[in-house]
Coordinates of C-alpha atoms and ligand atoms in Angstrom, one line a residue:
X33 CA -32.6 21.5 30.2
X34 CA -36.2 20.9 29.4
X35 CA -36.5 18.7 26.4
X36 CA -40.3 18.5 26.7
X37 CA -40.7 22.1 25.8
X38 CA -44.0 21.6 24.1
X39 CA -42.8 22.5 20.6
X40 CA -44.4 19.3 19.5
X41 CA -43.0 17.4 16.7
X42 CA -43.5 19.4 13.6
X43 CA -41.1 18.6 10.9
X44 CA -40.2 21.9 9.2
X45 CA -41.6 22.2 5.7
X46 CA -38.6 24.1 4.6
X47 CA -36.1 21.4 4.4
X48 CA -38.1 18.4 5.7
X49 CA -35.2 17.7 8.1
X50 CA -35.2 20.6 10.5
X51 CA -34.4 19.9 14.1
X52 CA -37.1 19.4 16.7
X53 CA -36.6 20.1 20.4
X54 CA -38.3 16.8 21.5
X55 CA -36.3 14.5 19.2
X56 CA -32.9 12.9 19.8
X57 CA -31.0 10.3 17.7
X58 CA -29.3 7.3 19.1
X59 CA -26.7 5.5 17.0
X60 CA -25.8 2.0 18.1
X61 CA -22.1 1.5 17.4
X62 CA -20.8 -0.5 20.3
X63 CA -20.6 -3.9 18.6
X64 CA -17.5 -5.7 17.7
X65 CA -18.4 -6.9 14.2
X66 CA -17.2 -10.4 14.8
X67 CA -18.2 -11.4 11.2
X68 CA -15.6 -9.0 9.7
X69 CA -12.8 -11.0 11.4
X70 CA -10.9 -7.7 11.8
X71 CA -9.2 -6.0 14.7
X72 CA -10.6 -2.7 13.6
X73 CA -14.0 -2.0 15.1
X74 CA -16.7 -2.6 12.5
X75 CA -18.0 1.0 12.5
X76 CA -14.6 2.3 11.7
X77 CA -14.3 0.3 8.5
X78 CA -14.6 2.6 5.6
X79 CA -16.8 2.9 2.6
X80 CA -16.5 5.8 0.1
X81 CA -13.3 6.9 2.0
X82 CA -15.1 7.5 5.4
X83 CA -15.8 5.3 8.4
X84 CA -19.3 3.7 8.4
X85 CA -20.1 5.6 11.6
X86 CA -19.1 8.9 10.0
X87 CA -21.7 8.4 7.3
X88 CA -24.4 7.6 9.8
X89 CA -23.5 10.6 11.9
X90 CA -23.7 12.8 8.8
X91 CA -27.2 11.6 8.2
X92 CA -28.2 12.0 11.8
X93 CA -26.8 15.6 12.1
X94 CA -28.9 16.5 9.0
X95 CA -31.9 15.8 11.2
X96 CA -31.0 17.1 14.6
X97 CA -28.0 19.2 15.9
X98 CA -24.9 17.2 16.9
X99 CA -25.5 17.7 20.6
X100 CA -28.7 15.7 20.3
X101 CA -27.0 12.8 18.6
X102 CA -25.9 10.1 21.1
X103 CA -23.5 7.4 19.8
X104 CA -23.4 4.2 21.9
X105 CA -19.8 3.0 22.0
X106 CA -18.3 -0.1 23.6
X107 CA -15.9 -2.2 21.7
X108 CA -12.7 -0.2 21.4
X109 CA -14.7 2.8 22.6
X110 CA -11.8 5.2 22.8
X111 CA -10.8 4.5 19.2
X112 CA -14.3 5.0 17.9
X113 CA -14.8 8.1 19.9
X114 CA -11.6 9.7 18.7
X115 CA -12.4 8.9 15.1
X116 CA -15.6 10.8 15.1
X117 CA -15.1 13.3 17.9
X118 CA -14.8 16.3 15.5
X119 CA -18.5 15.8 14.6
X120 CA -19.5 17.2 18.0
X121 CA -21.8 14.2 18.9
X122 CA -22.2 12.9 22.4
X123 CA -21.2 9.4 23.5
X124 CA -22.7 6.8 25.7
X125 CA -20.6 3.8 26.9
X126 CA -22.1 0.3 26.7
X127 CA -19.2 -1.4 28.5
X128 CA -20.5 -4.9 27.9
X129 CA -22.2 -5.5 24.6
X130 CA -25.3 -7.4 25.5
X131 CA -27.3 -6.6 22.4
X132 CA -29.1 -3.8 20.6
X133 CA -31.8 -3.7 23.3
X134 CA -29.2 -3.3 26.0
X135 CA -27.5 -0.5 24.0
X136 CA -30.8 1.4 24.2
X137 CA -31.0 0.6 27.9
X138 CA -27.6 2.2 28.3
X139 CA -28.8 5.3 26.5
X140 CA -31.8 5.7 28.6
X141 CA -30.5 8.2 31.2
X142 CA -29.4 10.5 28.4
X143 CA -32.4 10.3 26.2
X144 CA -35.5 9.6 28.2
X145 CA -36.2 13.3 28.6
X146 CA -36.9 13.6 24.9
X147 CA -40.4 12.9 23.7
X148 CA -39.1 10.7 20.8
X149 CA -35.9 9.1 19.6
X150 CA -34.7 7.9 16.3
X151 CA -32.4 4.8 16.5
X152 CA -29.9 4.2 13.8
X153 CA -27.4 1.4 13.3
X154 CA -23.8 2.4 13.0
X155 CA -23.2 -0.2 10.4
X156 CA -25.9 0.9 7.9
X157 CA -24.0 3.7 6.3
X158 CA -25.8 4.6 3.1
X159 CA -29.0 5.7 4.9
X160 CA -30.0 9.2 3.5
X161 CA -31.5 11.9 5.8
X162 CA -34.5 12.0 3.5
X163 CA -35.3 8.4 4.3
X164 CA -34.9 9.0 8.0
X165 CA -37.2 12.0 7.7
X166 CA -39.8 9.9 5.8
X167 CA -39.7 7.3 8.6
X168 CA -40.1 10.0 11.2
X169 CA -43.0 11.6 9.4
X170 CA -44.8 8.3 9.0
X171 CA -44.2 7.5 12.7
X172 CA -45.9 10.7 13.6
X173 CA -48.8 10.4 11.1
X174 CA -49.4 6.9 12.4
X175 CA -49.1 8.0 16.1
X176 CA -47.1 4.9 16.6
X177 CA -45.1 3.9 19.7
X178 CA -42.5 2.2 17.4
X179 CA -41.9 2.6 13.7
X180 CA -39.4 0.6 11.8
X181 CA -37.9 1.0 8.4
X182 CA -38.0 -2.1 6.2
X183 CA -36.9 -3.1 2.8
X184 CA -37.0 -6.0 0.4
X185 CA -33.5 -6.9 -0.7
X186 CA -32.6 -9.6 -3.2
X187 CA -30.7 -11.5 -0.5
X188 CA -32.6 -11.6 2.9
X189 CA -30.3 -14.1 4.8
X190 CA -29.0 -12.7 8.0
X191 CA -31.6 -10.0 8.5
X192 CA -34.5 -9.9 10.9
X193 CA -37.8 -10.5 9.1
X194 CA -40.8 -8.4 9.5
X195 CA -44.1 -10.1 10.3
X196 CA -47.0 -7.7 9.4
X197 CA -50.3 -8.2 11.1
X198 CA -51.9 -8.6 7.7
X199 CA -50.6 -8.0 4.2
X200 CA -50.8 -4.4 3.1
X201 CA -51.3 -3.0 6.6
X202 CA -48.7 -0.9 8.3
X203 CA -49.1 -2.7 11.6
X204 CA -46.3 -5.1 12.6
X205 CA -46.8 -8.1 14.8
X206 CA -43.1 -9.0 15.4
X207 CA -39.6 -9.0 14.1
X208 CA -38.0 -12.4 13.9
X209 CA -34.2 -12.8 13.8
X210 CA -32.7 -15.1 11.2
X211 CA -31.9 -17.9 13.7
X212 CA -35.4 -18.0 15.2
X213 CA -37.3 -18.2 11.9
X214 CA -39.8 -20.9 11.5
X215 CA -40.0 -22.9 8.2
X216 CA -42.9 -20.8 7.1
X217 CA -41.2 -17.5 7.9
X218 CA -38.1 -18.3 5.8
X219 CA -39.8 -17.0 2.7
X220 CA -40.6 -13.6 4.1
X221 CA -38.9 -11.0 1.9
X222 CA -39.4 -7.9 4.0
X223 CA -36.5 -7.3 6.4
X224 CA -35.8 -5.0 9.3
X225 CA -33.3 -2.3 8.3
X226 CA -32.2 -1.6 12.0
X227 CA -33.6 1.9 11.8
X228 CA -36.4 2.9 14.1
X229 CA -38.5 5.7 15.6
X230 CA -39.8 5.4 19.1
X231 CA -41.9 7.4 21.5
X232 CA -39.7 7.3 24.6
X233 CA -42.5 6.8 27.2
X234 CA -43.8 3.4 25.9
X235 CA -40.3 2.4 24.9
X236 CA -38.7 2.9 28.3
X237 CA -41.9 1.8 30.0
X238 CA -41.4 -1.7 28.5
X239 CA -37.7 -1.9 27.7
X240 CA -36.9 -3.6 31.0
X241 CA -39.1 -6.6 29.9
X242 CA -36.6 -7.7 27.2
X243 CA -35.3 -11.2 27.8
X244 CA -32.1 -12.7 26.4
X245 CA -33.8 -15.9 25.4
X246 CA -32.3 -16.2 22.0
X247 CA -29.4 -17.7 20.0
X248 CA -27.0 -15.1 21.1
X249 CA -28.3 -14.7 24.7
X250 CA -28.6 -10.9 24.0
X251 CA -31.3 -8.3 24.5
X252 CA -32.7 -7.7 21.1
X253 CA -34.2 -4.2 20.4
X254 CA -36.2 -6.0 17.7
X255 CA -38.2 -7.8 20.4
X256 CA -39.7 -4.5 21.3
X257 CA -42.1 -4.8 18.4
X258 CA -43.9 -7.8 19.8
X259 CA -43.6 -6.5 23.4
X260 CA -45.1 -3.1 22.6
X261 CA -47.8 -4.7 20.6
X262 CA -48.7 -7.0 23.4
X263 CA -48.9 -4.0 25.7
X264 CA -51.5 -2.5 23.3
X265 CA -49.1 0.0 21.6
X266 CA -49.1 0.8 18.0
X267 CA -46.1 -0.7 16.0
X268 CA -45.9 0.1 12.3
X269 CA -43.4 -0.3 9.5
X270 CA -42.6 1.7 6.4
X271 CA -40.8 0.2 3.5
X272 CA -37.8 1.9 1.9
X273 CA -38.0 1.6 -1.9
X274 CA -34.2 1.5 -2.4
X275 CA -33.0 -1.6 -0.6
X276 CA -29.3 -0.8 -1.2
X277 CA -29.6 2.4 0.9
X278 CA -30.6 0.5 4.1
X279 CA -28.4 -2.6 3.7
X280 CA -25.9 -3.2 6.5
X281 CA -22.4 -4.6 6.1
X282 CA -21.6 -7.7 8.2
X283 CA -18.8 -9.1 6.1
X284 CA -15.8 -7.5 4.2
X285 CA -17.5 -8.6 1.0
X286 CA -20.6 -6.7 1.9
X287 CA -18.5 -3.7 2.8
X288 CA -16.8 -3.8 -0.6
X289 CA -20.2 -3.9 -2.3
X290 CA -21.4 -0.9 -0.3
X291 CA -18.2 0.9 -1.2
X292 CA -18.8 0.2 -4.9
X293 CA -22.4 1.4 -4.6
X294 CA -21.4 4.6 -3.0
X295 CA -18.6 5.3 -5.4
X296 CA -20.7 4.6 -8.4
X297 CA -23.2 7.1 -7.1
X298 CA -20.5 9.7 -6.7
X299 CA -19.2 9.0 -10.3
X300 CA -22.8 9.4 -11.6
X301 CA -23.3 12.6 -9.7
X302 CA -20.1 14.1 -11.3
X303 CA -21.0 12.8 -14.8
X304 CA -24.4 14.3 -14.4
X305 CA -22.7 17.6 -13.6
X306 CA -20.6 17.6 -16.8
X307 CA -17.5 15.6 -15.9
X308 CA -16.3 12.9 -18.3
X309 CA -15.2 9.8 -16.5
X310 CA -13.8 7.0 -18.7
X311 CA -14.5 3.6 -17.2
X312 CA -15.9 5.0 -13.9
X313 CA -15.9 1.5 -12.4
X314 CA -12.1 1.6 -12.3
X315 CA -11.9 5.0 -10.5
X316 CA -12.0 5.5 -6.8
X317 CA -13.7 8.8 -6.0
X318 CA -14.6 9.7 -2.5
X319 CA -18.1 11.1 -1.7
X320 CA -16.9 14.6 -0.9
X321 CA -14.9 15.2 -4.1
X322 CA -16.0 18.0 -6.4
X323 CA -15.0 18.3 -10.1
X324 CA -16.1 21.2 -12.3
X325 CA -17.6 20.5 -15.8
X326 CA -15.6 19.6 -18.8
X327 CA -12.9 17.9 -16.9
X328 CA -11.8 14.5 -17.9
X329 CA -11.0 11.6 -15.5
X330 CA -9.2 8.8 -17.2
X331 CA -9.4 5.1 -16.0
X332 CA -7.8 4.0 -12.7
X333 CA -7.7 7.4 -11.2
X334 CA -8.2 7.9 -7.4
X335 CA -9.7 11.2 -6.2
X336 CA -9.8 11.2 -2.4
X337 CA -10.7 13.3 0.6
X338 CA -11.7 16.9 0.1
X339 CA -10.3 17.2 -3.4
X340 CA -11.6 20.0 -5.6
X341 CA -10.8 20.0 -9.3
X342 CA -11.6 23.0 -11.6
X343 CA -13.1 22.8 -15.1
X344 CA -11.3 21.6 -18.2
X345 CA -8.7 19.6 -16.3
X346 CA -7.5 16.3 -17.5
X347 CA -6.4 13.7 -14.9
X348 CA -4.7 10.9 -16.6
X349 CA -4.5 7.2 -15.6
X350 CA -3.0 5.8 -12.4
X351 CA -2.9 9.1 -10.6
X352 CA -3.9 9.5 -7.0
X353 CA -5.0 12.9 -5.8
X354 CA -5.9 13.4 -2.1
X355 CA -7.1 16.6 -0.4
X356 CA -5.9 18.9 -3.3
X357 CA -7.3 21.9 -5.0
X358 CA -6.7 22.1 -8.8
X359 CA -7.5 25.3 -10.8
X360 CA -8.9 25.3 -14.3
X361 CA -7.2 23.5 -17.2
X362 CA -4.7 21.6 -15.1
X363 CA -3.2 18.5 -16.8
X364 CA -2.0 15.8 -14.5
X365 CA -0.1 13.1 -16.5
X366 CA -0.1 9.4 -15.6
X367 CA 1.2 8.0 -12.4
X368 CA 1.3 11.1 -10.2
X369 CA 0.7 11.3 -6.5
X370 CA -0.7 14.6 -5.3
X371 CA -1.5 15.2 -1.6
X372 CA -2.5 18.2 0.4
X373 CA -1.5 20.7 -2.2
X374 CA -2.9 23.5 -4.4
X375 CA -2.2 23.5 -8.2
X376 CA -2.9 26.7 -10.2
X377 CA -4.7 27.0 -13.5
X378 CA -2.9 25.7 -16.6
X379 CA -0.2 23.8 -14.7
X380 CA 1.1 20.5 -16.0
X381 CA 2.2 17.9 -13.6
X382 CA 3.9 14.6 -14.3
X383 CA 4.2 11.9 -15.4
X384 CA 5.5 10.2 -12.3
X385 CA 5.5 13.3 -10.1
X386 CA 5.1 13.3 -6.3
X387 CA 3.6 16.5 -4.8
X388 CA 3.6 16.0 -1.1
X389 CA 1.6 18.1 1.4
X390 CA 2.1 21.8 1.6
X391 CA 2.8 22.6 -2.1
X392 CA 1.4 25.8 -3.6
X393 CA 1.9 25.6 -7.3
X394 CA 1.0 28.7 -9.3
X395 CA -0.5 28.9 -12.8
X396 CA 1.4 27.6 -15.8
X397 CA 4.0 25.8 -13.7
X398 CA 5.5 22.6 -15.2
X399 CA 6.5 19.8 -13.0
X400 CA 8.0 16.9 -14.9
X401 CA 8.9 13.3 -14.3
X402 CA 10.4 12.1 -11.1
X403 CA 10.1 15.4 -9.4
X404 CA 9.3 15.3 -5.7
X405 CA 8.1 18.5 -4.0
X406 CA 7.2 19.0 -0.4
X407 CA 6.1 22.2 1.4
X408 CA 7.1 24.2 -1.7
X409 CA 5.8 27.3 -3.4
X410 CA 6.4 27.6 -7.1
X411 CA 5.7 31.0 -8.8
X412 CA 3.8 31.4 -12.0
X413 CA 5.4 29.7 -15.0
X414 CA 8.3 28.1 -13.0
X415 CA 9.6 24.8 -14.3
X416 CA 11.1 21.7 -12.8
X417 CA 10.9 19.2 -15.6
X418 CA 13.0 16.3 -14.6
X419 CA 14.4 14.4 -11.6
X420 CA 14.5 16.8 -8.7
X421 CA 13.8 17.1 -5.0
X422 CA 12.2 20.4 -4.0
X423 CA 11.8 20.4 -0.2
X424 CA 10.7 23.3 2.0
X425 CA 11.3 26.0 -0.5
X426 CA 9.9 29.0 -2.3
X427 CA 10.7 29.3 -6.0
X428 CA 9.9 32.6 -7.9
X429 CA 8.0 33.0 -11.1
X430 CA 9.7 31.8 -14.4
X431 CA 12.5 30.2 -12.6
X432 CA 13.9 27.0 -14.1
X433 CA 15.2 24.2 -12.0
X434 CA 17.5 21.9 -14.0
X435 CA 17.3 18.1 -14.1
X436 CA 18.7 16.4 -11.1
X437 CA 18.6 19.4 -8.8
X438 CA 18.4 18.5 -5.1
X439 CA 17.4 20.9 -2.3
X440 CA 19.3 19.7 0.8
X441 CA 16.7 20.8 3.3
X442 CA 17.7 18.5 6.2
X443 CA 20.9 18.7 8.2
X444 CA 20.1 15.6 10.2
X445 CA 18.4 17.6 12.9
X446 CA 16.3 20.4 11.4
X447 CA 14.7 21.3 8.1
X448 CA 15.8 24.5 6.4
X449 CA 14.4 26.6 3.7
X450 CA 15.6 27.3 0.2
X451 CA 14.5 30.6 -1.3
X452 CA 14.9 31.2 -5.1
X453 CA 13.9 34.4 -6.7
X454 CA 12.3 35.3 -10.1
X455 CA 13.7 34.2 -13.4
X456 CA 16.6 32.2 -11.8
X457 CA 18.3 29.5 -13.8
X458 CA 19.5 26.5 -11.7
X459 CA 21.8 24.3 -13.9
X460 CA 21.3 20.6 -13.9
X461 CA 22.5 18.4 -11.0
X462 CA 22.9 21.3 -8.6
X463 CA 22.9 20.8 -4.9
X464 CA 21.4 23.7 -2.9
X465 CA 22.3 23.3 0.8
X466 CA 19.6 25.1 2.9
X467 CA 19.3 27.6 4.4
X468 CA 20.2 29.4 1.2
X469 CA 18.9 32.2 -1.0
X470 CA 19.4 32.7 -4.7
X471 CA 18.3 36.1 -5.7
X472 CA 16.4 37.2 -8.8
X473 CA 17.9 36.6 -12.2
X474 CA 20.9 34.6 -11.0
X475 CA 22.5 31.7 -12.9
X476 CA 23.8 28.6 -11.1
X477 CA 26.3 26.6 -13.2
X478 CA 25.4 22.9 -13.7
X479 CA 26.5 20.5 -10.9
X480 CA 27.2 23.3 -8.5
X481 CA 27.0 22.8 -4.7
X482 CA 25.6 26.0 -3.4
X483 CA 26.2 26.6 0.3
X484 CA 26.2 30.5 0.4
X485 CA 23.6 33.0 -0.7
X486 CA 23.8 34.1 -4.3
X487 CA 23.1 37.8 -5.2
X488 CA 20.8 38.9 -8.0
X489 CA 21.9 38.5 -11.6
X490 CA 25.2 36.8 -10.5
X491 CA 26.6 33.7 -12.1
X492 CA 27.7 31.2 -9.5
X493 CA 29.7 28.0 -10.2
X494 CA 30.4 25.9 -7.2
X495 CA 32.1 22.8 -8.5
X496 CA 35.7 21.5 -8.9
X497 CA 37.4 23.2 -11.8
X498 CA 37.8 20.8 -14.8
X499 CA 41.3 19.4 -15.2
X500 CA 42.3 18.1 -18.7
X501 CA 45.5 16.2 -19.2
X502 CA 46.2 15.9 -22.9
X503 CA 47.3 12.4 -24.0
X504 CA 47.0 10.9 -20.6
X505 CA 44.8 8.0 -21.6
X506 CA 46.9 7.1 -24.6
X507 CA 50.0 7.0 -22.5
X508 CA 48.4 4.7 -20.0
X509 CA 47.3 2.3 -22.6
X510 CA 50.7 2.2 -24.1
X511 CA 52.4 1.6 -20.7
X512 CA 50.0 -1.3 -20.0
X513 CA 50.6 -2.9 -23.4
X514 CA 54.4 -2.9 -22.5
X515 CA 53.6 -5.1 -19.5
X516 CA 54.7 -2.5 -17.1
X517 CA 52.8 -2.6 -13.8
X518 CA 54.4 0.6 -12.4
X519 CA 55.0 4.0 -13.5
X520 CA 51.7 5.4 -14.8
X521 CA 51.3 8.7 -13.1
X522 CA 47.9 9.7 -11.9
Ligands
LIG117 C1 -29.7 -6.1 13.5 C2 -31.2 -6.4 13.8 C3 -31.8 -7.1 12.5 C4 -31.7 -6.2 11.3 C5 -30.2 -5.8 11.1 C6 -30.2 -4.7 10.0 C7 -31.2 -6.9 16.2 C8 -31.3 -8.0 17.2 N1 -31.2 -7.3 14.9 O1 -29.1 -7.3 13.3 O2 -33.2 -7.4 12.8 O3 -32.2 -6.9 10.2 O4 -29.7 -5.2 12.3 O5 -28.9 -4.3 9.8 O6 -31.1 -5.8 16.5 N2 -24.7 -2.9 18.7 C9 -24.4 -2.2 19.9 N3 -24.4 -2.9 21.1 C10 -24.6 -4.3 21.1 C11 -24.9 -4.9 19.9 C12 -24.9 -4.2 18.7 O7 -24.2 -1.0 19.9 O8 -24.6 -4.8 22.2 C13 -24.7 -2.1 17.5 C14 -23.7 -2.6 16.4 O9 -22.4 -2.0 16.6 C15 -24.3 -2.3 15.1 C16 -25.8 -2.3 15.4 O10 -25.9 -2.2 16.8 O11 -23.9 -1.1 14.6 C17 -26.5 -3.6 14.9 O12 -25.9 -4.7 15.6 P1 -25.6 -6.0 14.8 O13 -24.9 -7.0 15.7 O14 -24.8 -5.7 13.5 O15 -27.0 -6.5 14.4 P2 -27.5 -7.5 13.2 O16 -27.1 -8.9 13.5 O17 -27.0 -6.9 11.9
LIG118 CA1 -25.4 -5.5 11.3

């Protein structure tokens, strides 16, 4: 494959982020994240419902196709790889993590054929493609060998500081890591965001000169600024106006704050699109969630994953909805859990309902309190208003499932299906032992245990016949009062 195909490095005017043949992206994600004090690799910690690395990959693949995105993995490499494999990116293994400079040395065989590379940090998740594109454009305009993205956050501790050649000029003299700062340099407010553009020829021409002479005995990619400059190359920096976007997360507290930033942005996006969110700071809404206008989200609601909610819905407090699709005008009452299911227009769910994955609930269905459903289809207008388990079933339109009905779908080995037709009435406290079919219009007497199929329009009663013994209780009381311990017939 010829990466130097002479296409040059024109950024498409169309989107500002179109791919270029000579450009690859390297994402450094091999580090352990010691400061998180967690067994989970840092880049797999989540903000906004997605691993940090998945956010960075999404930004990278907005710039170049996935096959030109190289993720450097090392610490728990397999786990990291698996978590993001679906994105189609490529992986480079950095078996021993000897620093960010070493990570790029490991990437060299894969990327030196490209004219330029963008280097992103796997732990800087809020970076937007537009900001990367701006960095790239500046890099090209400046004809620089190395361009870094900088920002001026309120709290600079822990970041590398950027030493400009002179105030107001783009040129950079060096990046100095926190532990190496001199007393004078402590007050520098401009930090290195860990996001760079490089021309590969000068980068790889000098990368071997990095020395691990620092507090961590690592090879720092940041040292390339001074190295390249000393070699007569141009090193420049561009400041990102929004510090939050380029902040990294080195502690769990910083992660929580990035998460809050991301979710607040999602809530603002939905509110700007006509969704009412009461007390948005109490809601947990993942970045990919869509809600149509005029829907209302009450406090303490969680909307997760790929959830889509139609217009005019009301999601009441303490409900968690994950990977569901809701039609128009659905009302979800408080304390419901809905996962992997589709709910039709005008349906009413809850309070305290549990819709497990695989439910298809048609329009106007009512599901009431303490109803659990799993892998179940309910036809239009069907109702199960109280205390039921509906597992692996198909329930026809307008059918009513009485309180306390249990679908016995599991025989201890296999799951079986319950099929109920249209307009069926299942009396309270019935037990339907699957596989079983109840045809259209049938009636099931309350407390029946149904083990055989029921034909259409039949009445079925499957319970012990009631036995009434007149005067029995009075006779028993009387015999007890007489002191007798024997003789009461049962
Ligand atoms: C780095 C920069 C610092 C900058 C900050 C911004 C260096 C030396 N310092 O510091 O100037 O202000 O980012 O967030 O680069 N990684 C590897 N292999 C390694 C080491 C790290 O892939 O051997 C990866 C990590 O997984 C991480 C990224 O590189 O995603 C940055 O490494 P990290 O250790 O977090 O660097 P910082 O100390 O934050
Ligand atoms: Ca970091």
